[in-house]
Short mmCIF file of C-alpha atoms and ligand atoms in Angstrom, two decimals:
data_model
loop_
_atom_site.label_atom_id
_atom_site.label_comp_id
_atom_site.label_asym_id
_atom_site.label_seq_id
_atom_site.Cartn_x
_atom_site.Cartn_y
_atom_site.Cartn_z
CA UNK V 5 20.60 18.58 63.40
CA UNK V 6 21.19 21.34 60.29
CA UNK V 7 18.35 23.24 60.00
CA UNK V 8 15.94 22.69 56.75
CA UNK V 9 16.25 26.28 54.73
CA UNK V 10 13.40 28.21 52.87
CA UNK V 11 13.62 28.80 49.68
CA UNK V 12 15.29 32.48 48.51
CA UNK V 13 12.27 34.14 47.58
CA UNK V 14 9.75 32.19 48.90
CA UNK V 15 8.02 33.82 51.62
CA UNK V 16 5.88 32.41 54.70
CA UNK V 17 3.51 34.87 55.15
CA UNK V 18 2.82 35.00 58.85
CA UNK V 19 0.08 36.90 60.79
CA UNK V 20 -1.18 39.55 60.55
CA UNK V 21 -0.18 39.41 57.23
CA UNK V 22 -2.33 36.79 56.30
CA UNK V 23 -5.25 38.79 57.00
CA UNK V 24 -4.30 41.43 54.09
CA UNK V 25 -4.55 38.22 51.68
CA UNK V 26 -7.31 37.27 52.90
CA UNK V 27 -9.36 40.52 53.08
CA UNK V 28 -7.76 41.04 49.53
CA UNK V 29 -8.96 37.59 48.30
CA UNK V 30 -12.87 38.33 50.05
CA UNK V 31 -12.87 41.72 48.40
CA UNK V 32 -12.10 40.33 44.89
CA UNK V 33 -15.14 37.95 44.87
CA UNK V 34 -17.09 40.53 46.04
CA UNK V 35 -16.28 43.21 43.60
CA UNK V 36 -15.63 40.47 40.78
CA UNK V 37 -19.45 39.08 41.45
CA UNK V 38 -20.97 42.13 40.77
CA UNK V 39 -19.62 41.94 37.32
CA UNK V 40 -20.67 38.28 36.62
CA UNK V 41 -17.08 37.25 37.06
CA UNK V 42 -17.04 33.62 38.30
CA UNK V 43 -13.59 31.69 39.87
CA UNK V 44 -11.87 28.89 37.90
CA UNK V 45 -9.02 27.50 39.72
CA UNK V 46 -6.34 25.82 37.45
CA UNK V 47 -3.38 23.94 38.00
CA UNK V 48 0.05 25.11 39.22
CA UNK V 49 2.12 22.87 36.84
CA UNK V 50 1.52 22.91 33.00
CA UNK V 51 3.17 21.57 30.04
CA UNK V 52 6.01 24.15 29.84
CA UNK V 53 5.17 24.41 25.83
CA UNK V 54 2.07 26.08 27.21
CA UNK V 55 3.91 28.89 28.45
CA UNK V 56 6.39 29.52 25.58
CA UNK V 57 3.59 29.58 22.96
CA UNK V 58 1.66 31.93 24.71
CA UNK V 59 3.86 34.02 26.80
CA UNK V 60 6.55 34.20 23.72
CA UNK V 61 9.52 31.93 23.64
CA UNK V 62 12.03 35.24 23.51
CA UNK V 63 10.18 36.88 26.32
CA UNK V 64 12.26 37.00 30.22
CA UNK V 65 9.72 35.26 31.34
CA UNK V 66 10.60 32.14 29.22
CA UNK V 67 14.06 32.23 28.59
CA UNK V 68 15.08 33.23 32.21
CA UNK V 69 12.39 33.21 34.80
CA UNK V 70 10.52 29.93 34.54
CA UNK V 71 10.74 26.91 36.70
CA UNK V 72 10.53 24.35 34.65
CA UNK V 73 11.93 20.54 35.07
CA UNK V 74 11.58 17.29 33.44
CA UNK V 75 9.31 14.69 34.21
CA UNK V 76 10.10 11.16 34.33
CA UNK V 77 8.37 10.53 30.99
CA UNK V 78 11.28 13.44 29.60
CA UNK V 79 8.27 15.89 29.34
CA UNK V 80 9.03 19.25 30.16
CA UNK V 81 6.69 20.72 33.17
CA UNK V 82 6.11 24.26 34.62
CA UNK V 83 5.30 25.74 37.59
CA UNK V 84 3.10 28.52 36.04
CA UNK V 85 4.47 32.13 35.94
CA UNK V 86 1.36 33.57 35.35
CA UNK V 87 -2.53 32.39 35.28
CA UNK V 88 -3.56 33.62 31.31
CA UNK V 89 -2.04 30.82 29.90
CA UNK V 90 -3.53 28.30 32.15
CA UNK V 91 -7.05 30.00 32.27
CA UNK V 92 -6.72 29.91 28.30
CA UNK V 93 -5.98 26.47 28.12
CA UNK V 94 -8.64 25.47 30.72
CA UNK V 95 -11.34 27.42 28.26
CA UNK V 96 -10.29 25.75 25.11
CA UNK V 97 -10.28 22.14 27.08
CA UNK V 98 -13.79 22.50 28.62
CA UNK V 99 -15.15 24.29 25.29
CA UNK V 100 -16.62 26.95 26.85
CA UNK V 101 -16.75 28.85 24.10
CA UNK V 102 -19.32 27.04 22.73
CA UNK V 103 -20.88 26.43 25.92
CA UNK V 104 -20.85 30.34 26.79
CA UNK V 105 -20.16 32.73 24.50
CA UNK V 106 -18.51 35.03 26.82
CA UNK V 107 -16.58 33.52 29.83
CA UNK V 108 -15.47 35.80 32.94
CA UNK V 109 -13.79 34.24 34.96
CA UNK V 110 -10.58 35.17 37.74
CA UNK V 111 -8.21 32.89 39.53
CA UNK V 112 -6.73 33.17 42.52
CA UNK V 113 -3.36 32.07 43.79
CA UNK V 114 0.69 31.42 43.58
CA UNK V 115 2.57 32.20 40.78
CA UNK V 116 6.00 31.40 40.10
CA UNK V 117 9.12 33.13 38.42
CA UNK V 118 13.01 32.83 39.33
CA UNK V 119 13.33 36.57 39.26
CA UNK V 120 16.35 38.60 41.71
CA UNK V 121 13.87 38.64 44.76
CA UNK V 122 13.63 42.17 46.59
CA UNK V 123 11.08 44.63 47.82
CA UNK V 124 8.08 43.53 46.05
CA UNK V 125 9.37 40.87 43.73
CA UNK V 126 9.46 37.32 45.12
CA UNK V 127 10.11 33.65 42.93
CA UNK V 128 7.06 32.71 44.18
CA UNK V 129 3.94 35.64 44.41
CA UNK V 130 0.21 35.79 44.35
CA UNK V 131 -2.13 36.90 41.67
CA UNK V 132 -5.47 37.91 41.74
CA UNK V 133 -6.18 37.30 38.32
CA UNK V 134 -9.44 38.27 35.62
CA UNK V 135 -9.71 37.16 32.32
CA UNK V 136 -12.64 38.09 30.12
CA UNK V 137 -13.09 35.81 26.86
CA UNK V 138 -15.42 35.79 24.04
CA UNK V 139 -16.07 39.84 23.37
CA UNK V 140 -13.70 42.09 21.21
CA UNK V 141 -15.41 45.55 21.92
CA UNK V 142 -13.63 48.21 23.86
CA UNK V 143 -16.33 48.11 26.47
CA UNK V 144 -14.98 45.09 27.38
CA UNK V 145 -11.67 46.55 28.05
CA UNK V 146 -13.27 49.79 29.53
CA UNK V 147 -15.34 47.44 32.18
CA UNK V 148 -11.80 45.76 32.81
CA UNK V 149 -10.07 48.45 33.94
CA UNK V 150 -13.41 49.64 35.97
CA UNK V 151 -13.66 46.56 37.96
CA UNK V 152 -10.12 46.98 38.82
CA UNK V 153 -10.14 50.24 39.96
CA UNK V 154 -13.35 49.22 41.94
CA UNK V 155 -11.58 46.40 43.45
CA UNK V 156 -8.86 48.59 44.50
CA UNK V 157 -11.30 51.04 46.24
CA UNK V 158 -12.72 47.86 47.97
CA UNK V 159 -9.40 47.36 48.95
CA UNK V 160 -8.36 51.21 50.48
CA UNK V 161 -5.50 51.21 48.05
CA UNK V 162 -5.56 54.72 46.22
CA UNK V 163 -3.11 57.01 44.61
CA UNK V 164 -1.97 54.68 41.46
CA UNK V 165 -1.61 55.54 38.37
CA UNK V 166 -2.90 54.05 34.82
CA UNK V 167 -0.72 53.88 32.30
CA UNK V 168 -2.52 53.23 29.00
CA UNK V 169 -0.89 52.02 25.44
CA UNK V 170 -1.93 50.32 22.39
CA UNK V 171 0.05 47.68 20.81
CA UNK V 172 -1.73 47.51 17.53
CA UNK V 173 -2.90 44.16 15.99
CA UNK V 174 -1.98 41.39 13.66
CA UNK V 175 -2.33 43.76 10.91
CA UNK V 176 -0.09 46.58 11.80
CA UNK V 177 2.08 45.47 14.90
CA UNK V 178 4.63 43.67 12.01
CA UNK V 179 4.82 47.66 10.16
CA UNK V 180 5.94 48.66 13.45
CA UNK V 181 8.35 46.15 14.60
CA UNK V 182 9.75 46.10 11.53
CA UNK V 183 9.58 50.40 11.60
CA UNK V 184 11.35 50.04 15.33
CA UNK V 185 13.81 47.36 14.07
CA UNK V 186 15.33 49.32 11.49
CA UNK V 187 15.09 52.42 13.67
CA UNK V 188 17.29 50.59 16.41
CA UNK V 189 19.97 48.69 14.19
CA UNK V 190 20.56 52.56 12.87
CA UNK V 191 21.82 52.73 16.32
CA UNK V 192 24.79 50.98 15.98
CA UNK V 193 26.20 47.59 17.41
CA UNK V 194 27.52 48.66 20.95
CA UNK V 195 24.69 51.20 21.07
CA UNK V 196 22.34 49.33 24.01
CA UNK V 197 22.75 47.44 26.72
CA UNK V 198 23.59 43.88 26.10
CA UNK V 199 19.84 42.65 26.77
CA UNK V 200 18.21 45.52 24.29
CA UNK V 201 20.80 44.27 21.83
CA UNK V 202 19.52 40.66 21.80
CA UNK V 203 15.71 42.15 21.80
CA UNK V 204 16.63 44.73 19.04
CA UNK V 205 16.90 41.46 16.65
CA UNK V 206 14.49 39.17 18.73
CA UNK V 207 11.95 41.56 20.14
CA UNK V 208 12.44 45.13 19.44
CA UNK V 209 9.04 46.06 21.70
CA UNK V 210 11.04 45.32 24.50
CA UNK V 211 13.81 47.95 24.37
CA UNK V 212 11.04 50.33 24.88
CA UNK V 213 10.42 49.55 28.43
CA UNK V 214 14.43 48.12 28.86
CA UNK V 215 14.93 50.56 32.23
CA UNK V 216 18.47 50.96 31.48
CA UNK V 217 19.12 55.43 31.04
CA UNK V 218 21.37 54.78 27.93
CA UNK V 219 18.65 52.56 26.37
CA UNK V 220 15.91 55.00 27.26
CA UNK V 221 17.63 58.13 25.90
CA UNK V 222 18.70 56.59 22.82
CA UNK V 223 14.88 55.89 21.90
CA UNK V 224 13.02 58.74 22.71
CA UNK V 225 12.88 59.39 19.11
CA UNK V 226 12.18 55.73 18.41
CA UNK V 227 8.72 55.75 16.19
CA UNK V 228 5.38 55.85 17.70
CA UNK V 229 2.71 53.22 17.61
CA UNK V 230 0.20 55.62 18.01
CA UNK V 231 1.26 56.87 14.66
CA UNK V 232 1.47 53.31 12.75
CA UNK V 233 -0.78 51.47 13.83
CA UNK V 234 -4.31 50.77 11.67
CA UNK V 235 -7.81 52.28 11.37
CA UNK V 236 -9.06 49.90 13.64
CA UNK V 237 -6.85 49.66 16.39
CA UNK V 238 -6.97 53.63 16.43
CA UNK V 239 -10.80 53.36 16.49
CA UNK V 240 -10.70 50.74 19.34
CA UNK V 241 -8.50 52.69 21.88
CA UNK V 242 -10.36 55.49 20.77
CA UNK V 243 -13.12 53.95 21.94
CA UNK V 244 -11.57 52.38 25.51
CA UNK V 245 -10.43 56.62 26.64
CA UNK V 246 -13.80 57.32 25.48
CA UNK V 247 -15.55 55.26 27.73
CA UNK V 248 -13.06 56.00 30.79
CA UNK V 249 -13.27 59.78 29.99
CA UNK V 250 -17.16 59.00 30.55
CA UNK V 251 -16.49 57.53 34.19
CA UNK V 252 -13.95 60.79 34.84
CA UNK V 253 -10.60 58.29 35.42
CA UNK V 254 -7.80 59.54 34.98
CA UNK V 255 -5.08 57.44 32.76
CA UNK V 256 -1.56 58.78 31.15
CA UNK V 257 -0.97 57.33 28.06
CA UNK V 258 2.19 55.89 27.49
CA UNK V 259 4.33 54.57 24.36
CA UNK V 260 6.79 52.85 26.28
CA UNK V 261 4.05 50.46 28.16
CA UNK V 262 4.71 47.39 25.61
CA UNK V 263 4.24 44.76 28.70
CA UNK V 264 6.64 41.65 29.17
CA UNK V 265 4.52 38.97 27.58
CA UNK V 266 3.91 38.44 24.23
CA UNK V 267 0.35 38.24 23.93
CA UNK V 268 -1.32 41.17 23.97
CA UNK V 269 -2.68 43.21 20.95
CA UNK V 270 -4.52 46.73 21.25
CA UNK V 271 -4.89 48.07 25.01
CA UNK V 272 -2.42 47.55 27.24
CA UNK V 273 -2.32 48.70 30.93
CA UNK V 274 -0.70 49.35 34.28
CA UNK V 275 -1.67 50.80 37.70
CA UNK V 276 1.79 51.92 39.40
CA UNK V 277 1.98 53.43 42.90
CA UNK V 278 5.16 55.82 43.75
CA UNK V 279 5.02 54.18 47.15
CA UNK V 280 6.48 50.63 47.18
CA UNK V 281 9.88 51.21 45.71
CA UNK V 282 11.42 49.92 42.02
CA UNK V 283 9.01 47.25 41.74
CA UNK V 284 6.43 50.02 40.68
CA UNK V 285 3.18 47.43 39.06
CA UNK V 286 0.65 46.27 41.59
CA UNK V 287 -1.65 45.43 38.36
CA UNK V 288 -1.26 45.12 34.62
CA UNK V 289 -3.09 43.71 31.71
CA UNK V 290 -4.48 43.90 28.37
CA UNK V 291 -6.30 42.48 25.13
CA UNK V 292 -4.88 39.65 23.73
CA UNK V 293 -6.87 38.69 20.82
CA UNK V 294 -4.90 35.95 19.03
CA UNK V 295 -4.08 33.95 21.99
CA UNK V 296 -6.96 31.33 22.17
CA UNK V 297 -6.35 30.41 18.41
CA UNK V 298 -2.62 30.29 19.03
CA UNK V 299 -3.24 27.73 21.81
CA UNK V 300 -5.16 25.57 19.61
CA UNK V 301 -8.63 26.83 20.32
CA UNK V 302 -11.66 28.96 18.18
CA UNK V 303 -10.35 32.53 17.07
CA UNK V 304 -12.06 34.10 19.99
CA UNK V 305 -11.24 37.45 21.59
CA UNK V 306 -9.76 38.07 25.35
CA UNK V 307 -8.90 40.82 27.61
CA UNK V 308 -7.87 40.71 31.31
CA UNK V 309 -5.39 41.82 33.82
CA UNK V 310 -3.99 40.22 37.17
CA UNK V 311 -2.92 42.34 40.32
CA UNK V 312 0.30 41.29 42.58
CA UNK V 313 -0.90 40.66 45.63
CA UNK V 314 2.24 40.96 47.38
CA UNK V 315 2.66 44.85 46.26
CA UNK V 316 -1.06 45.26 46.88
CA UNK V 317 -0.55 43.86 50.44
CA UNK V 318 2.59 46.99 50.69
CA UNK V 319 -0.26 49.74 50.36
CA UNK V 320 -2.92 48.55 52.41
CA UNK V 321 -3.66 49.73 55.83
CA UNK V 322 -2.72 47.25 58.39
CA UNK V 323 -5.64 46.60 60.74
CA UNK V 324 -5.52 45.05 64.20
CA UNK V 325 -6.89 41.25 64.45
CA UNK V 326 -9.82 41.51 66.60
CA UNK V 327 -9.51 40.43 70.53
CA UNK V 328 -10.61 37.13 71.93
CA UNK V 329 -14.03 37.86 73.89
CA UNK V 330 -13.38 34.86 76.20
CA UNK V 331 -9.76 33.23 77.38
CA UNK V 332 -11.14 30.27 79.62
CA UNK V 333 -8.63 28.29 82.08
CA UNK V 334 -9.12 25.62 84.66
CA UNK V 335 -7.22 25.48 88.21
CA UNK V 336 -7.39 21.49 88.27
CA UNK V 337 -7.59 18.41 86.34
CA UNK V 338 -11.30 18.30 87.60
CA UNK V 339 -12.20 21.59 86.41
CA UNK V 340 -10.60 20.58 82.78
CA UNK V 341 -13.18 18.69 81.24
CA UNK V 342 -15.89 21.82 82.56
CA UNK V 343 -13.44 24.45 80.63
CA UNK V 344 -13.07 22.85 77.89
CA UNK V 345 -17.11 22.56 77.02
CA UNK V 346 -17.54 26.10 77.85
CA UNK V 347 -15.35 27.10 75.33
CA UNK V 348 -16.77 25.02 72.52
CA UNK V 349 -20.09 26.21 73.45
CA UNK V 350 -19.29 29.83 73.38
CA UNK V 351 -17.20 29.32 70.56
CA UNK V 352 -20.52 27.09 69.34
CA UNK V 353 -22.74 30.41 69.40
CA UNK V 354 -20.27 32.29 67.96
CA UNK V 355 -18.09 34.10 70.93
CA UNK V 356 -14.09 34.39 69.79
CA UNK V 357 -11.99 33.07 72.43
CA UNK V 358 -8.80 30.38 73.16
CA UNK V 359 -8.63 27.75 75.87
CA UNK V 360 -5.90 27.18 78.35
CA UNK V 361 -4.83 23.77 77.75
CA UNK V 362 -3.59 23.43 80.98
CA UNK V 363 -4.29 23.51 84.96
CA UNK V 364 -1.75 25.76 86.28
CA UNK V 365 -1.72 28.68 88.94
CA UNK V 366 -3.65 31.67 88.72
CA UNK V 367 -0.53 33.71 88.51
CA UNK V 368 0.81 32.03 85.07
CA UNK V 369 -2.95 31.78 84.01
CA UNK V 370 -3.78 35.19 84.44
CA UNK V 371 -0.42 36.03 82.34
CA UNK V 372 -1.35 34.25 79.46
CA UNK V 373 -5.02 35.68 79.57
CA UNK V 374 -3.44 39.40 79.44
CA UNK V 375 -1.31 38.12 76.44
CA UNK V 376 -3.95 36.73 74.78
CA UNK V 377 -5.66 40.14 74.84
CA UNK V 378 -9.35 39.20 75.64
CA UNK V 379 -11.58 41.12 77.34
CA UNK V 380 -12.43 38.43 79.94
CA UNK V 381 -11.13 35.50 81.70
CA UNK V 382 -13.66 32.85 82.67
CA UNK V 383 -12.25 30.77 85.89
CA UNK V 384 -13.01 27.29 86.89
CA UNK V 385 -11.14 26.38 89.87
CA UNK V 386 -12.00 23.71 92.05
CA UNK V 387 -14.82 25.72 93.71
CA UNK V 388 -16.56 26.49 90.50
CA UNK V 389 -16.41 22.78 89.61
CA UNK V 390 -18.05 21.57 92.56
CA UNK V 391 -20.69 24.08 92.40
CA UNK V 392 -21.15 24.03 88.25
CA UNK V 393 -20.12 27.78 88.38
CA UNK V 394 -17.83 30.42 86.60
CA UNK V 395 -15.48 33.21 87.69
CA UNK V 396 -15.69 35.97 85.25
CA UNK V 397 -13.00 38.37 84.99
CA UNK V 398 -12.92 41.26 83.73
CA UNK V 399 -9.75 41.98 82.25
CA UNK V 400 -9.39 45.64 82.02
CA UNK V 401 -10.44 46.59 85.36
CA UNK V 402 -9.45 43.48 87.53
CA UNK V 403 -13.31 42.79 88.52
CA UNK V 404 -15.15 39.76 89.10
CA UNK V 405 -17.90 37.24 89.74
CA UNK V 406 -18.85 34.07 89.78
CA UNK V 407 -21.91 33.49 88.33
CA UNK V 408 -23.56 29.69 86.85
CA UNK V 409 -22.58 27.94 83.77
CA UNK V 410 -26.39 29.23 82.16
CA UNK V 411 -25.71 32.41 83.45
CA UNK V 412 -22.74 32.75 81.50
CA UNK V 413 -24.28 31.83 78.23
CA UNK V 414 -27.21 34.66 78.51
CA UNK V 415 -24.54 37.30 80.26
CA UNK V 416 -22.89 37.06 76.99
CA UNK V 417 -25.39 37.22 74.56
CA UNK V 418 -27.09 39.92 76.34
CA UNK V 419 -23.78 41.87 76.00
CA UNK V 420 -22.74 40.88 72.59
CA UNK V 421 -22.29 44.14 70.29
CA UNK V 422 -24.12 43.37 67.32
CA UNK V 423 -21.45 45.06 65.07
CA UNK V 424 -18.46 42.81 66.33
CA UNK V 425 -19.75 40.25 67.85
CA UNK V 426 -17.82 41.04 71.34
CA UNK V 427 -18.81 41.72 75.33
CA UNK V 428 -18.66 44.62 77.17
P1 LIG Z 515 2.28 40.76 34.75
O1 LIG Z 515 2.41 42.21 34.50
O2 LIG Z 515 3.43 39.90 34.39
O3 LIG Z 515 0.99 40.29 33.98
O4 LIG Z 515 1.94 40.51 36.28
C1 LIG Z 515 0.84 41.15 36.89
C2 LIG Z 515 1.25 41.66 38.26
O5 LIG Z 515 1.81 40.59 39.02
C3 LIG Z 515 2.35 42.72 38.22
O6 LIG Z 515 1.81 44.00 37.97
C4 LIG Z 515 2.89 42.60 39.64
O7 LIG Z 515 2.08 43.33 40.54
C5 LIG Z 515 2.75 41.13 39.94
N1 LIG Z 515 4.05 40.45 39.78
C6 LIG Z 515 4.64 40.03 38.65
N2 LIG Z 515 5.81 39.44 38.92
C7 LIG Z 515 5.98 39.49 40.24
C8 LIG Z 515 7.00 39.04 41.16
N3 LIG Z 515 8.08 38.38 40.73
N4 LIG Z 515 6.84 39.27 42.48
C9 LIG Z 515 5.73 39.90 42.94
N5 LIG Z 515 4.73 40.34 42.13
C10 LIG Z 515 4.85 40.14 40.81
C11 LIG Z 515 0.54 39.02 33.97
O8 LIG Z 515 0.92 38.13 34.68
C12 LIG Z 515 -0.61 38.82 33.01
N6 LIG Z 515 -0.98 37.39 33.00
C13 LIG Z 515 -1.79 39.70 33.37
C14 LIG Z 515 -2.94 39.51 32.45
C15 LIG Z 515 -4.07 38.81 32.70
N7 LIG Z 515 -3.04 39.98 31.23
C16 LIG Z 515 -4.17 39.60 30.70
N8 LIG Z 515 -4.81 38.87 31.57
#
């Protein structure tokens, strides 16, 4: 029979790995908690309007990277490439607004976009994801980026760096895009890359951050947000370094940080490690105050971010799983039903450990306990069943006894280590 194929860039995520997602996922409600963050989990499939409106119909995202399919009805579906959308959508359809005032609340989970996969980029990725809805001062973004850095910490990933930009607002982002359009068609038709040549017209943001060198060169004289944008924008970042200045983080500020989603207004940011190759972001975010009204809902504020958890899972320190305190095996088919409730009782007051399914001889059995890697092997042979007794073994130094079934139970608990919850 032909083998069944995985998907190209969908990953199974085998252990130990799983354990970095896992400690990533416990450390985010941790940290998250502490901020009054709460988790909302939304669907993976939305209308694929959902995404277009929100993300930006000339975005990559849209126009090349979603998976989206009819259904039988002929409405278009989504697999989501991001969680803002959905989390919006979720807020407007429950009301919360009205219900809370201010919402926090981060998601958790798979993401999807038909990008080239490589080192750090997959079709299908996790996010962990914040959003924070309802308040439009910069201490909301400030307390954004604060949570994520503590998160990180929480996490033992350190030596990123945050980029910081301002995208302006309703009011003055049109002066500039129409300041950076004319700036680019002066440029010349064959100037940019093909891409940068369709945003030039469509999106001119986005031949900032186009990472072709030709594109990049030719707009280092491109104008300046920072010198465009209004009063109040100015006054808001102003107020978002002022507040990380305050908590001594460093940031670099950065013109060309115009993000690939249409949404945001004001701050912008990025955390980028020089560690895991081209695919530089492990989190990014911003404000994006006209989204819930462009989605159909109250004009109400938002700011969040979301971190790749793949890229994340690149910098952390890989930790060993903990060893098995017990591997318990039987000799014979009498002794079988006698292993099997020791280990669901040990396992029952909390002792890690694996059964051997089956009788065999010592020699195989005593292979498998060294491969499972715990620190004793508990024996019921024939002899033991008779007599309602266990062989202990002690697997580094070849020792053993046989002691009684209660005996067992209080050896171990005597011996457990409070801190892991192991035996001598
Ligand atoms: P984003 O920058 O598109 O923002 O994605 C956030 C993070 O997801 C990136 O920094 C990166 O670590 C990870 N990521 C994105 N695409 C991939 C991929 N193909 N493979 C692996 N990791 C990937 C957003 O998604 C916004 N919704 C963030 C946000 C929340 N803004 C406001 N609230």
């Amino acid at each position: 029979m032909s083998r069944v194929m995985r998907i190209k860039g969908f990953a199974d995520i085998f252990p130990p790995d799983g354990a970095l997602f896992t400690a990533m996922e416990a450390a985010a409600r941790l940290v998250f908690a502490r901020f009054g963050f709460a988790e909302l989990r939304t669907p993976l499939l939305e209308f694929t309007e959902l995404f277009a409106r929100s993300i930006g119909a000339e975005t990559d995202v849209v126009q090349k990277e979603m998976y989206a399919f009819g259904d039988s009805k002929g409405r278009s579906l989504a697999l989501r490439p991001e969680a803002t959308a959905g989390v919006v959508r979720a807020y407007i359809d429950a009301g919360l607004n009205a219900k809370e005032g201010l919402s926090r609340l981060f998601t958790l989970g798979p993401m999807f976009r038909h990008e080239r996969p490589q080192l750090g980029r997959m079709r299908q990725f996790h996010q962990i994801n914040c959003e924070c809805l309802g308040s439009g001062s910069p201490v909301a973004d400030a307390e954004m980026i604060v949570m994520l850095l503590q998160f990180l910490r929480e996490i033992d990933v350190s030596g990123l760096t945050l980029k910081l930009n301002s995208l302006g607002c309703a009011d003055c982002r049109p002066r500039y895009r129409a300041a950076l359009g004319d700036f680019l068609a002066g440029l010349g038709a064959d100037a940019l890359c093909p891409d940068c040549a369709r945003r030039a017209v469509a999106n001119p943001l986005r031949v900032l951050d186009c990472k072709v060198p030709g594109c990049r060169d030719l707009t280092v004289n491109a104008p300046k947000f920072a010198d465009i944008q209004c009063s109040a924008c100015k006054t808001h970042f102003a107020g978002v370094l002022d507040l990380l200045q305050a908590r001594r983080i460093d940031y670099e500020l950065d013109h060309r940080l115009v993000r690939g989603l249409d949404y945001y207004c004001r701050t912008t940011f990025e955390l980028v490690s020089g560690a895991i190759g081209a695919q530089s972001a492990v989190a990014g975010g911003g404000r994006y105050d006209g989204l819930v009204k462009c989605l159909g809902g109250p004009d109400v504020p938002g700011v969040g971010f979301a971190c790749g958890m793949e890229r994340l899972a690149l910098l952390m320190g890989k930790t060993d799983p903990p060893l098995p305190d017990f591997f318990v095996v039987s000799t014979c088919a009498d002794a079988q039903k006698q292993a099997f409730s020791l280990a669901q009782e040990l396992r029952d007051a909390n002792f890690r450990g694996v059964l051997a399914f089956s009788p065999a001889g010592m020699k195989s059995l005593m292979r498998q306990a060294h491969k499972s890697g715990a620190r004793r092997c508990l024996i019921i042979g024939q002899d033991e069943a008779e007599a309602s007794a266990v062989t202990i073994k002690n697997m580094a130094d070849g020792s053993q006894t046989t002691v009684s079934m209660s005996e067992v139970f209080s050896l171990f608990l005597h011996k457990r280590e409070s801190e892991h919850g192991t035996i001598n």
